[in-house]
Short mmCIF file of C-alpha atoms in Angstrom, two decimals:
data_model
loop_
_atom_site.label_atom_id
_atom_site.label_comp_id
_atom_site.label_asym_id
_atom_site.label_seq_id
_atom_site.Cartn_x
_atom_site.Cartn_y
_atom_site.Cartn_z
CA MET A 187 -24.05 -18.63 -5.69
CA THR A 188 -24.84 -22.61 -6.43
CA ILE A 189 -22.07 -25.14 -5.18
CA THR A 190 -20.29 -27.00 -8.05
CA LYS A 191 -17.00 -29.22 -7.55
CA GLU A 192 -14.00 -28.24 -9.17
CA LYS A 193 -11.22 -30.97 -9.41
CA GLY A 194 -12.58 -32.36 -6.17
CA ASN A 195 -12.36 -28.88 -4.55
CA LEU A 196 -15.51 -26.90 -2.99
CA THR A 197 -16.63 -23.76 -5.06
CA GLY A 198 -19.08 -21.51 -3.70
CA THR A 199 -19.62 -19.57 -0.60
CA ASP A 200 -22.24 -22.12 1.47
CA LEU A 201 -19.90 -22.35 4.44
CA PRO A 202 -21.24 -23.03 8.16
CA ALA A 203 -22.31 -19.80 9.94
CA ARG A 204 -18.96 -20.49 12.41
CA ALA A 205 -15.80 -21.32 11.16
CA GLY A 206 -13.31 -24.36 12.91
CA ARG A 207 -10.01 -25.29 13.74
CA ARG A 208 -9.35 -25.51 9.74
CA GLU A 209 -10.17 -21.97 8.70
CA TRP A 210 -8.34 -20.82 11.53
CA VAL A 211 -5.28 -22.64 10.45
CA GLY A 212 -5.83 -21.58 7.18
CA LEU A 213 -5.65 -17.98 8.34
CA ALA A 214 -2.24 -18.38 9.80
CA VAL A 215 -0.95 -19.96 6.65
CA LEU A 216 -2.36 -16.71 4.83
CA ALA A 217 -1.14 -14.44 7.25
CA LEU A 218 2.47 -15.45 6.44
CA ALA A 219 1.90 -14.68 3.05
CA CYS A 220 0.79 -11.11 3.99
CA VAL A 221 4.01 -10.86 6.41
CA LEU A 222 6.21 -11.64 3.41
CA TYR A 223 4.55 -9.54 1.22
CA ALA A 224 5.05 -6.53 3.75
CA MET A 225 8.57 -7.57 4.34
CA ASP A 226 9.76 -7.25 0.64
CA LEU A 227 8.72 -3.69 0.73
CA THR A 228 11.39 -2.69 3.55
CA VAL A 229 14.01 -5.84 3.62
CA LEU A 230 15.74 -4.47 0.55
CA HIS A 231 16.97 -0.87 2.06
CA LEU A 232 19.70 -2.15 4.25
CA ALA A 233 21.18 -4.10 1.31
CA VAL A 234 21.66 -1.11 -1.23
CA PRO A 235 25.09 -0.29 0.11
CA SER A 236 26.10 -3.65 -0.62
CA ILE A 237 24.19 -3.95 -3.89
CA SER A 238 25.83 -0.72 -5.22
CA GLU A 239 29.31 -2.09 -4.10
CA ASP A 240 28.62 -5.71 -6.46
CA LEU A 241 26.52 -4.58 -9.17
CA GLU A 242 27.90 -0.97 -9.77
CA PRO A 243 24.40 0.67 -10.75
CA THR A 244 23.71 3.76 -11.79
CA SER A 245 21.75 6.17 -9.70
CA ALA A 246 18.57 5.58 -12.16
CA GLN A 247 19.07 2.14 -11.96
CA LEU A 248 19.63 1.97 -8.14
CA LEU A 249 16.75 3.82 -7.84
CA TRP A 250 14.24 1.19 -9.75
CA ILE A 251 15.95 -1.70 -7.68
CA VAL A 252 14.49 0.06 -4.68
CA ASP A 253 10.70 1.08 -5.99
CA ILE A 254 10.31 -0.89 -8.95
CA TYR A 255 8.66 -3.64 -6.74
CA GLY A 256 5.94 -1.34 -4.94
CA PHE A 257 4.76 0.25 -8.09
CA LEU A 258 4.38 -3.03 -9.74
CA VAL A 259 2.52 -4.31 -6.44
CA ALA A 260 0.41 -1.05 -6.54
CA GLY A 261 -0.50 -1.09 -10.25
CA SER A 262 -1.29 -4.90 -10.47
CA LEU A 263 -3.59 -5.04 -7.36
CA ILE A 264 -6.91 -4.39 -9.44
CA THR A 265 -6.12 -6.79 -12.13
CA MET A 266 -5.28 -9.71 -9.88
CA GLY A 267 -8.30 -9.17 -7.77
CA THR A 268 -10.46 -9.38 -10.84
CA LEU A 269 -8.48 -12.56 -12.01
CA GLY A 270 -8.72 -14.56 -8.94
CA ASP A 271 -12.67 -14.07 -9.42
CA ARG A 272 -12.44 -15.71 -12.62
CA ILE A 273 -9.94 -18.19 -12.29
CA GLY A 274 -10.12 -19.38 -8.49
CA ARG A 275 -8.67 -17.11 -5.65
CA ARG A 276 -7.01 -20.09 -4.17
CA ARG A 277 -5.50 -20.82 -7.38
CA LEU A 278 -4.21 -17.09 -8.41
CA LEU A 279 -2.99 -17.21 -5.04
CA LEU A 280 -0.87 -20.32 -5.31
CA THR A 281 0.25 -19.76 -8.90
CA GLY A 282 1.56 -16.32 -7.25
CA ALA A 283 3.31 -17.62 -4.84
CA THR A 284 5.27 -19.85 -6.93
CA ALA A 285 6.32 -16.85 -9.52
CA PHE A 286 7.04 -15.08 -6.29
CA GLY A 287 9.31 -17.67 -5.02
CA LEU A 288 11.02 -18.41 -8.50
CA ALA A 289 11.70 -14.57 -8.84
CA SER A 290 13.08 -14.41 -5.47
CA LEU A 291 15.54 -16.82 -6.21
CA LEU A 292 16.55 -15.13 -9.81
CA ALA A 293 16.67 -11.79 -7.97
CA ALA A 294 19.21 -13.39 -5.23
CA PHE A 295 21.50 -14.68 -7.63
CA SER A 296 21.22 -11.61 -9.83
CA THR A 297 24.76 -10.89 -11.82
CA SER A 298 23.62 -7.16 -13.14
CA ALA A 299 21.61 -4.12 -12.14
CA THR A 300 19.30 -4.78 -15.02
CA MET A 301 18.72 -8.61 -13.97
CA LEU A 302 18.26 -7.34 -10.34
CA ILE A 303 15.52 -4.76 -11.56
CA VAL A 304 13.92 -7.55 -13.99
CA SER A 305 13.37 -9.73 -11.13
CA ARG A 306 12.17 -7.28 -8.43
CA ALA A 307 9.64 -6.34 -11.49
CA LEU A 308 8.35 -10.09 -11.63
CA MET A 309 8.21 -9.85 -7.56
CA GLY A 310 6.18 -7.20 -7.65
CA ILE A 311 3.48 -8.74 -10.04
CA ALA A 312 3.59 -11.95 -8.35
CA GLY A 313 3.41 -9.59 -5.12
CA ALA A 314 0.17 -8.41 -6.36
CA THR A 315 -1.54 -11.81 -6.16
CA LEU A 316 -1.47 -11.88 -2.37
CA ALA A 317 -3.21 -9.11 -0.46
CA PRO A 318 -6.49 -9.47 -2.91
CA SER A 319 -6.25 -13.04 -2.78
CA THR A 320 -5.54 -13.55 0.87
CA LEU A 321 -8.64 -11.12 1.89
CA SER A 322 -11.18 -12.07 -0.64
CA LEU A 323 -10.32 -15.77 0.94
CA ILE A 324 -11.12 -14.19 4.49
CA PHE A 325 -14.53 -13.26 3.55
CA ASN A 326 -15.47 -16.48 1.80
CA MET A 327 -13.92 -18.44 5.05
CA PHE A 328 -15.31 -16.57 7.67
CA ARG A 329 -19.09 -16.04 7.34
CA ASP A 330 -19.40 -15.02 11.03
CA PRO A 331 -19.14 -11.41 11.26
CA ARG A 332 -17.38 -11.15 14.49
CA GLN A 333 -14.85 -14.23 13.62
CA ARG A 334 -14.46 -12.41 10.31
CA SER A 335 -13.69 -9.02 12.55
CA ALA A 336 -11.53 -10.74 13.98
CA ALA A 337 -9.70 -12.76 10.98
CA ILE A 338 -9.38 -9.28 9.35
CA GLY A 339 -7.65 -7.73 12.38
CA MET A 340 -5.35 -10.49 12.44
CA TRP A 341 -4.36 -9.80 8.55
CA ILE A 342 -3.97 -6.42 9.07
CA THR A 343 -1.82 -6.88 11.60
CA SER A 344 0.46 -9.29 9.68
CA PHE A 345 1.09 -6.36 7.06
CA SER A 346 2.62 -4.31 10.30
CA VAL A 347 4.51 -7.29 11.58
CA GLY A 348 6.11 -7.74 7.74
CA GLY A 349 6.73 -4.18 7.67
CA ALA A 350 8.21 -4.07 11.34
CA ILE A 351 10.53 -6.96 10.91
CA GLY A 352 11.99 -6.84 7.63
CA PRO A 353 14.71 -4.54 8.33
CA LEU A 354 15.36 -6.54 11.28
CA LEU A 355 15.99 -10.01 9.62
CA GLY A 356 17.37 -8.05 6.67
CA GLY A 357 20.13 -7.11 9.14
CA LEU A 358 20.89 -10.33 10.62
CA MET A 359 21.16 -11.95 6.70
CA LEU A 360 23.52 -9.03 5.98
CA GLU A 361 25.50 -9.73 9.15
CA TYR A 362 26.55 -13.12 7.99
CA PHE A 363 25.40 -13.70 4.26
CA TRP A 364 25.90 -11.62 0.91
CA TRP A 365 22.87 -9.23 -0.05
CA GLY A 366 20.93 -11.72 -2.15
CA SER A 367 19.95 -13.56 1.19
CA VAL A 368 17.59 -11.13 1.85
CA PHE A 369 15.86 -12.67 -1.03
CA LEU A 370 15.85 -16.06 0.01
CA LEU A 371 13.84 -15.11 3.06
CA ALA A 372 10.81 -15.91 0.82
CA LEU A 373 11.04 -19.39 -0.21
CA PRO A 374 10.41 -21.20 2.96
CA VAL A 375 7.65 -19.31 3.62
CA MET A 376 6.63 -19.77 -0.51
CA ALA A 377 6.94 -23.18 0.18
CA LEU A 378 5.11 -23.64 3.18
CA LEU A 379 1.96 -21.68 1.62
CA LEU A 380 2.20 -24.10 -0.98
CA LEU A 381 2.23 -27.36 0.55
CA LEU A 382 -0.57 -26.24 3.44
CA GLY A 383 -2.70 -24.25 0.64
CA PRO A 384 -4.02 -27.10 -1.05
CA ARG A 385 -5.17 -28.56 2.13
CA LEU A 386 -6.51 -25.67 4.25
CA LEU A 387 -7.50 -23.65 1.67
CA PRO A 388 -11.39 -23.81 -0.05
CA GLU A 389 -11.42 -22.63 -3.72
CA PHE A 390 -13.81 -20.17 -4.41
CA ARG A 391 -14.55 -18.14 -7.91
CA ASP A 392 -17.30 -16.61 -9.58
CA PRO A 393 -18.64 -19.34 -12.12
CA ASP A 394 -20.44 -16.50 -14.45
CA ALA A 395 -17.40 -14.65 -14.52
CA GLY A 396 -16.46 -13.45 -17.95
CA ARG A 397 -13.01 -13.25 -19.81
CA LEU A 398 -10.20 -10.91 -18.31
CA ASP A 399 -10.28 -7.83 -20.55
CA LEU A 400 -6.49 -7.13 -21.10
CA PRO A 401 -6.67 -3.69 -22.51
CA SER A 402 -8.25 -2.80 -19.08
CA ALA A 403 -5.44 -4.60 -17.37
CA ALA A 404 -3.03 -2.25 -19.14
CA MET A 405 -4.79 0.91 -18.85
CA SER A 406 -5.20 0.41 -14.90
CA LEU A 407 -1.30 -0.40 -14.49
CA THR A 408 -0.66 2.66 -16.83
CA ALA A 409 -2.78 4.98 -14.72
CA ILE A 410 -1.75 3.62 -11.42
CA LEU A 411 1.90 3.68 -11.87
CA ALA A 412 2.19 7.32 -13.46
CA VAL A 413 0.19 8.90 -11.12
CA ILE A 414 2.43 7.22 -7.97
CA PHE A 415 5.50 7.58 -10.03
CA GLY A 416 4.77 11.37 -10.47
CA LEU A 417 3.93 11.95 -7.00
CA LYS A 418 7.15 10.26 -5.91
CA GLU A 419 9.10 12.32 -8.54
CA THR A 420 7.23 15.60 -7.09
CA VAL A 421 8.38 14.85 -3.33
CA GLN A 422 11.94 14.19 -4.32
CA ASN A 423 12.71 16.71 -6.64
CA GLY A 424 9.87 19.35 -6.21
CA PHE A 425 7.30 20.26 -8.38
CA GLY A 426 8.14 20.24 -11.83
CA LEU A 427 6.53 20.06 -15.56
CA LEU A 428 7.94 16.76 -15.98
CA PRO A 429 6.23 14.87 -12.62
CA ALA A 430 2.90 17.03 -13.34
CA ALA A 431 2.52 15.68 -17.07
CA ILE A 432 2.94 12.13 -15.84
CA ILE A 433 0.44 12.50 -13.14
CA LEU A 434 -2.07 14.36 -15.83
CA MET A 435 -1.09 11.28 -18.38
CA GLY A 436 -2.11 8.89 -15.31
CA LEU A 437 -5.24 10.44 -14.50
CA ALA A 438 -6.53 11.10 -18.23
CA THR A 439 -5.81 7.32 -18.70
CA GLY A 440 -7.58 6.52 -15.70
CA LEU A 441 -10.92 8.37 -17.15
CA LEU A 442 -10.28 6.44 -20.25
CA PHE A 443 -10.43 3.25 -18.15
CA LEU A 444 -13.33 4.02 -16.47
CA ARG A 445 -15.17 5.25 -19.71
CA ARG A 446 -14.38 1.63 -21.17
CA GLN A 447 -15.36 -0.08 -17.99
CA ALA A 448 -18.77 1.52 -18.17
CA SER A 449 -18.87 0.09 -21.80
CA LEU A 450 -18.01 -3.37 -21.28
CA ALA A 451 -20.16 -6.70 -20.76
CA ASP A 452 -17.52 -7.98 -18.00
CA PRO A 453 -15.52 -4.90 -16.93
CA LEU A 454 -12.45 -5.15 -14.59
CA ILE A 455 -13.98 -3.01 -12.36
CA ASP A 456 -18.25 -3.08 -12.14
CA LEU A 457 -18.68 0.44 -11.60
CA ARG A 458 -21.96 -0.06 -9.76
CA LEU A 459 -20.10 -0.81 -6.65
CA PHE A 460 -19.32 3.00 -6.27
CA ARG A 461 -23.30 3.66 -6.22
CA THR A 462 -23.44 1.96 -3.03
CA PRO A 463 -22.92 4.44 -0.35
CA THR A 464 -21.26 1.92 2.12
CA PHE A 465 -18.78 0.74 -0.41
CA SER A 466 -17.74 4.40 -1.88
CA VAL A 467 -17.50 6.11 1.91
CA SER A 468 -15.68 3.29 3.23
CA LEU A 469 -13.40 3.03 0.46
CA LEU A 470 -12.88 7.04 0.69
CA THR A 471 -12.59 6.81 4.71
CA ASN A 472 -9.80 4.19 3.92
CA VAL A 473 -7.73 5.99 1.63
CA LEU A 474 -7.71 9.18 3.90
CA SER A 475 -7.09 7.39 6.73
CA VAL A 476 -3.70 5.99 5.34
CA PHE A 477 -3.17 9.33 3.97
CA ILE A 478 -3.03 10.83 7.55
CA SER A 479 -1.10 7.56 8.73
CA VAL A 480 1.61 8.04 6.21
CA GLY A 481 2.15 11.59 5.88
CA TYR A 482 2.28 12.14 9.58
CA PHE A 483 4.84 9.22 10.34
CA LEU A 484 7.02 10.69 7.39
CA PHE A 485 7.62 13.68 9.72
CA VAL A 486 8.19 11.67 12.90
CA ALA A 487 10.65 9.48 11.18
CA GLN A 488 12.71 12.31 10.41
CA TYR A 489 12.28 14.37 13.63
CA LEU A 490 13.61 11.53 15.60
CA GLN A 491 16.69 11.06 13.74
CA LEU A 492 17.23 14.60 12.58
CA VAL A 493 16.19 17.18 15.40
CA ILE A 494 16.35 14.82 18.61
CA GLY A 495 19.42 12.97 17.00
CA LEU A 496 18.71 9.44 17.89
CA SER A 497 20.28 6.92 15.75
CA PRO A 498 18.48 4.92 12.97
CA LEU A 499 18.25 2.08 15.55
CA HIS A 500 17.33 3.99 18.48
CA ALA A 501 14.82 5.87 15.99
CA GLY A 502 13.42 2.32 15.05
CA LEU A 503 13.12 1.24 18.99
CA TRP A 504 11.10 4.37 19.97
CA SER A 505 8.97 3.87 16.49
CA LEU A 506 7.98 0.18 17.78
CA PRO A 507 5.40 1.57 20.71
CA SER A 508 3.24 3.07 17.60
CA SER A 509 3.56 -0.44 15.81
CA VAL A 510 2.72 -2.17 18.84
CA GLY A 511 -0.15 0.02 19.29
CA PHE A 512 -1.77 -0.50 15.73
CA ILE A 513 -1.14 -4.43 16.42
CA VAL A 514 -3.30 -4.30 20.00
CA GLY A 515 -6.19 -1.91 18.20
CA SER A 516 -6.37 -4.22 14.96
CA ASN A 517 -7.19 -6.91 17.60
CA LEU A 518 -8.85 -5.55 19.85
CA ALA A 519 -11.27 -3.90 17.50
CA PRO A 520 -13.64 -7.14 16.42
CA SER A 521 -14.31 -7.01 20.31
CA PHE A 522 -16.75 -3.83 19.79
CA VAL A 523 -16.76 -2.58 16.17
CA HIS A 524 -20.16 -5.10 15.48
CA ARG A 525 -21.85 -3.53 18.91
CA VAL A 526 -22.05 -0.09 17.44
CA ARG A 527 -23.15 1.35 14.11
CA PRO A 528 -20.20 1.67 11.57
CA ALA A 529 -20.50 5.72 11.49
CA PHE A 530 -20.46 6.07 15.09
CA VAL A 531 -17.02 3.72 15.38
CA LEU A 532 -15.60 5.61 12.59
CA SER A 533 -16.22 9.07 13.55
CA ALA A 534 -15.62 8.56 17.21
CA ALA A 535 -11.97 6.87 16.30
CA LEU A 536 -11.24 9.84 13.21
CA THR A 537 -11.92 12.37 16.01
CA LEU A 538 -9.92 10.67 18.50
CA ALA A 539 -6.99 10.77 15.65
CA ALA A 540 -7.74 14.15 15.28
CA LEU A 541 -7.13 15.06 19.05
CA ALA A 542 -3.65 12.84 18.81
CA LEU A 543 -2.47 14.94 15.44
CA GLY A 544 -3.19 17.73 17.58
CA MET A 545 -0.91 16.81 20.53
CA LEU A 546 1.92 16.85 17.54
CA THR A 547 1.06 20.44 17.11
CA GLN A 548 2.62 20.98 20.51
CA VAL A 549 6.25 19.70 19.91
CA SER A 550 8.65 21.97 20.40
CA GLY A 551 12.47 21.97 19.22
CA ALA A 552 14.30 18.48 20.18
CA ASN A 553 12.41 17.93 23.68
CA GLY A 554 9.12 16.26 22.10
CA LEU A 555 10.05 12.79 22.33
CA THR A 556 7.17 11.85 25.29
CA ILE A 557 4.84 14.17 23.00
CA VAL A 558 5.57 12.52 20.09
CA VAL A 559 6.00 8.90 21.12
CA ALA A 560 2.50 9.25 23.14
CA ALA A 561 0.73 10.78 19.77
CA SER A 562 2.02 8.22 17.66
CA VAL A 563 0.47 5.56 19.66
CA ALA A 564 -2.77 7.23 20.33
CA ILE A 565 -3.08 7.39 16.39
CA SER A 566 -2.50 3.96 15.96
CA LEU A 567 -4.78 2.77 18.42
CA ALA A 568 -7.12 5.38 17.05
CA LEU A 569 -6.85 4.53 12.95
CA SER A 570 -6.64 0.76 13.97
CA PRO A 571 -10.02 -0.32 13.97
CA VAL A 572 -10.97 2.39 11.09
CA PHE A 573 -8.71 -0.03 8.63
CA THR A 574 -10.28 -2.86 10.27
CA LEU A 575 -13.62 -1.57 9.79
CA THR A 576 -13.60 0.13 6.44
CA THR A 577 -11.91 -2.96 4.73
CA GLU A 578 -14.81 -4.96 6.06
CA LEU A 579 -17.13 -2.81 4.70
CA ILE A 580 -15.87 -2.32 1.36
CA VAL A 581 -15.31 -5.88 0.55
CA GLY A 582 -18.93 -6.98 2.63
CA SER A 583 -20.68 -4.69 0.36
CA ALA A 584 -19.87 -6.21 -2.84
CA PRO A 585 -21.21 -9.14 -4.05
CA PRO A 586 -19.58 -12.42 -2.89
CA GLU A 587 -18.58 -13.24 -6.53
CA LYS A 588 -17.08 -9.82 -6.76
CA ALA A 589 -14.89 -10.03 -3.36
CA GLY A 590 -11.61 -10.46 -5.17
CA ALA A 591 -12.15 -7.29 -7.23
CA ALA A 592 -13.20 -5.56 -4.27
CA SER A 593 -10.42 -6.23 -2.32
CA GLY A 594 -7.97 -5.17 -5.05
CA ILE A 595 -9.63 -2.07 -4.69
CA SER A 596 -9.35 -1.66 -1.21
CA GLU A 597 -5.73 -2.47 -1.70
CA THR A 598 -5.14 -0.10 -4.65
CA GLY A 599 -6.60 2.76 -2.63
CA ALA A 600 -4.44 2.22 0.36
CA GLU A 601 -1.47 2.67 -1.52
CA LEU A 602 -2.87 5.55 -3.55
CA GLY A 603 -3.24 6.97 0.16
CA GLY A 604 -0.04 6.54 0.95
CA ALA A 605 1.49 7.52 -1.94
CA LEU A 606 -1.00 11.13 -1.65
CA GLY A 607 0.11 11.66 2.36
CA ILE A 608 4.00 11.44 1.42
CA ALA A 609 3.35 13.82 -1.68
CA ILE A 610 0.91 16.19 -0.41
CA LEU A 611 2.01 16.49 3.25
CA GLY A 612 5.66 15.93 2.12
CA SER A 613 5.49 18.76 -0.44
CA ILE A 614 3.90 21.34 1.99
CA GLY A 615 6.07 20.72 4.58
CA THR A 616 8.99 21.13 2.53
CA ALA A 617 8.10 24.43 1.09
CA LEU A 618 7.25 25.72 4.57
CA TYR A 619 11.03 24.36 5.48
CA ARG A 620 12.62 26.23 2.51
CA SER A 621 10.86 29.19 3.14
CA VAL A 622 11.36 29.62 6.99
CA VAL A 623 15.15 28.62 6.67
CA ALA A 624 15.56 30.88 3.30
CA SER A 625 14.41 33.94 5.72
CA ALA A 626 16.39 33.10 8.60
CA ILE A 627 19.78 31.29 7.63
CA PRO A 628 22.78 32.84 9.54
CA ALA A 629 25.11 35.24 7.32
CA GLY A 630 28.64 33.66 6.62
CA ILE A 631 27.37 29.86 5.33
CA PRO A 632 29.36 29.42 1.56
CA GLY A 633 26.90 29.59 -1.52
CA GLU A 634 26.43 25.42 -2.40
CA SER A 635 26.30 24.61 1.56
CA ALA A 636 23.42 27.02 1.95
CA LYS A 637 21.61 25.65 -0.80
CA ALA A 638 21.95 22.30 0.37
CA ALA A 639 20.83 23.19 3.73
CA LEU A 640 17.56 25.11 2.04
CA ASP A 641 16.75 21.97 0.38
CA THR A 642 16.18 19.58 3.17
CA LEU A 643 17.13 19.00 7.15
CA GLY A 644 19.45 16.11 6.21
CA GLY A 645 21.22 18.14 3.78
CA ALA A 646 21.51 20.92 6.88
CA VAL A 647 22.28 18.27 9.41
CA VAL A 648 25.31 17.26 7.05
CA VAL A 649 26.29 20.81 6.07
CA ALA A 650 26.56 21.86 10.05
CA LYS A 651 29.02 19.17 10.83
CA HIS A 652 31.64 20.78 8.28
CA LEU A 653 31.34 24.46 9.96
CA PRO A 654 32.60 26.27 12.94
CA ASN A 655 30.76 25.26 15.86
CA PRO A 656 29.11 28.81 16.77
CA LEU A 657 27.99 28.61 12.85
CA GLY A 658 26.86 24.81 12.65
CA LEU A 659 24.91 25.18 15.48
CA ALA A 660 22.95 28.19 14.20
CA LEU A 661 22.29 26.77 11.46
CA LEU A 662 20.92 23.48 13.11
CA ASP A 663 18.85 25.59 15.30
CA VAL A 664 17.56 27.26 12.29
CA ALA A 665 16.90 24.26 10.12
CA ARG A 666 15.20 22.01 12.79
CA GLN A 667 12.61 24.77 13.97
CA ALA A 668 11.65 25.48 10.40
CA PHE A 669 11.15 21.41 10.27
CA VAL A 670 9.13 21.46 13.29
CA GLN A 671 7.07 24.02 11.68
CA GLY A 672 6.42 21.76 9.16
CA LEU A 673 5.41 19.00 11.29
CA HIS A 674 3.08 21.28 12.96
CA LEU A 675 1.68 22.09 9.71
CA ALA A 676 1.39 18.34 8.83
CA ALA A 677 0.28 17.76 11.67
CA ALA A 678 -2.60 20.18 11.73
CA ILE A 679 -3.64 19.40 8.19
CA SER A 680 -4.03 15.65 8.82
CA ALA A 681 -6.16 16.37 11.90
CA SER A 682 -8.46 18.68 9.41
CA VAL A 683 -8.82 15.90 7.32
CA ALA A 684 -9.24 13.31 9.93
CA ILE A 685 -12.63 15.52 11.16
CA VAL A 686 -13.98 16.04 7.91
CA THR A 687 -13.66 12.12 7.15
CA ALA A 688 -15.42 11.91 10.57
CA LEU A 689 -18.13 13.82 9.22
CA ILE A 690 -18.57 12.62 5.93
CA ALA A 691 -18.75 8.65 7.75
CA LEU A 692 -21.32 9.82 9.94
CA VAL A 693 -23.54 11.49 7.71
CA VAL A 694 -23.75 8.97 4.81
CA LEU A 695 -23.30 5.75 6.77
CA ARG A 696 -25.63 6.94 10.07
CA CYS A 697 -28.07 4.19 8.92
CA VAL A 698 -26.24 1.32 8.40
CA PRO A 699 -26.58 -1.29 11.44
CA ALA A 700 -24.14 -2.73 13.56
CA THR A 701 -23.96 -6.55 12.81
CA SER A 702 -24.41 -8.28 16.08
CA GLN A 703 -25.59 -11.48 17.09
CA GLU A 704 -28.02 -9.52 18.90
CA GLU A 705 -29.86 -8.44 15.86
CA GLY A 706 -29.87 -11.48 14.44
CA THR A 707 -27.82 -11.16 11.37
CA THR A 708 -24.80 -12.78 10.32
CA SER A 709 -23.66 -9.94 7.06
CA ARG A 710 -24.66 -6.27 6.09
CA PRO A 711 -26.34 -6.10 3.02
CA GLN A 712 -24.05 -6.80 0.13
CA GLY A 713 -23.98 -5.19 -3.79
CA GLU A 714 -27.35 -3.93 -4.98
CA ALA A 715 -29.07 -4.87 -1.83
CA ALA A 716 -27.02 -2.39 0.33
CA GLN A 717 -27.77 0.32 -2.23
CA VAL A 718 -31.57 -0.16 -1.60
CA ALA A 719 -31.16 -1.26 1.84
CA ILE A 720 -29.36 1.96 3.50
CA PRO A 721 -32.25 4.45 2.01
CA LYS A 722 -34.53 1.96 3.22
CA LEU A 723 -33.04 2.08 6.91
CA CYS A 724 -33.15 5.82 7.13
CA GLU A 725 -37.08 6.22 5.73
CA LYS A 726 -37.77 3.34 8.72
CA GLU A 727 -36.05 5.47 11.52
CA ALA A 728 -37.33 8.54 10.23
CA GLY A 729 -40.81 7.20 10.38
CA ASN A 730 -40.36 5.99 14.00
CA ALA A 731 -38.92 9.61 15.07
CA ALA A 732 -42.12 10.98 13.29
#
């Protein structure tokens, strides 16, 4: 891409091979934005009781207050990633930061449930600018592969930190202020981004990008929202015709969206990206890894509270080692991922994750705290280099001018992977739980109480508190054993998915070389070049072997 000037800022990709102090300080600013993005996915949960008391929302309104932010973030990521390529990634980031701050202010002082829902929806659309813009800027700012891996590791870490401190900061604010104060946490971070962003972040855009196709943007939003909403409804209320119809509508819209992309001169998604084995397999690996990590932890979080009997605070504290393991692994990954071929790194890491998931199948009753914590730390350490490397491969295999679109696809894939993990593993675990409890529930439990106990483990715990001790303890024992069996099955399925994914990565990516200084390269082949490079490398190796 040629270098051009736009309002005094450099637009292009011809940066020095190694980043300097300005780029690293700029990364810190980007990381702050990502911390905030992740915080807002979790910070609201503690405020729900206060919001219910003050705004008096209906049950449906309360669900939308909690969920609308995440829904619109997921549905808008592809559009925002592509938009950044067209108008400039820094410009989109700063525009989104401004909109996020204003929407947060509106949410903080909402006077009705409807006003809060609209505010959270606007926050979701604005929040969708943050992840793809920051990731694509990192790829442009850090051209050296080892520095870039370190930067991606810090970028991934920022999301973990945001998710971990969101409830803590939210609880602290609620201790001293009203519920709207949790939204004001965004204002100083966004002000800092707006102040330092123009000075530290370069501008990058595709000078040959066409106009944004609005029908495509609407179709992608509809497809993703419908699929995620349908999956969430399935988890909450069980499989039914309505959520199935919504999911099918989303899938049909997605197919129409893909057909439209194939016919457009300037598509929202360049389908040629998926012809590149590095891109498509790395994306699949990333999605399935998120599926594993989110799906298994759904059971672990409930196990700590409802089987072992820990308080929410203590359960959160025992979850911290896993978060620390993920942070450590993400920051250690850059020290070795470029010395070994991606196929070997991914297959080895996913195999280790499968072994750790196998540990969870050995948990028995309420005596498995040590196994659960050890396995969770091992899974985090194993999967963290997978996320770092696949993120780099996904965006790095796209042409530089398409980095924003590739970032949006990567983030959307992660959102879908998480939704699928919760929906599929959650539904399987719930079905097994109900089957086991139904066959072993103690006699003498009233009909309504039995129905609540059959529904979820949480329902069984509540029912047991109101039953005489022998009967209540017997019900708890049956329900907890049934849940642990569901945990075993979910862990076994996740381990199988990890092994299959490891084999796919090993076979398809076996000829992608390691990017190391010894090889004298600064980046892997990109775009269509990567599509040709992998077969040629395989042919070369086959010739050498002969």
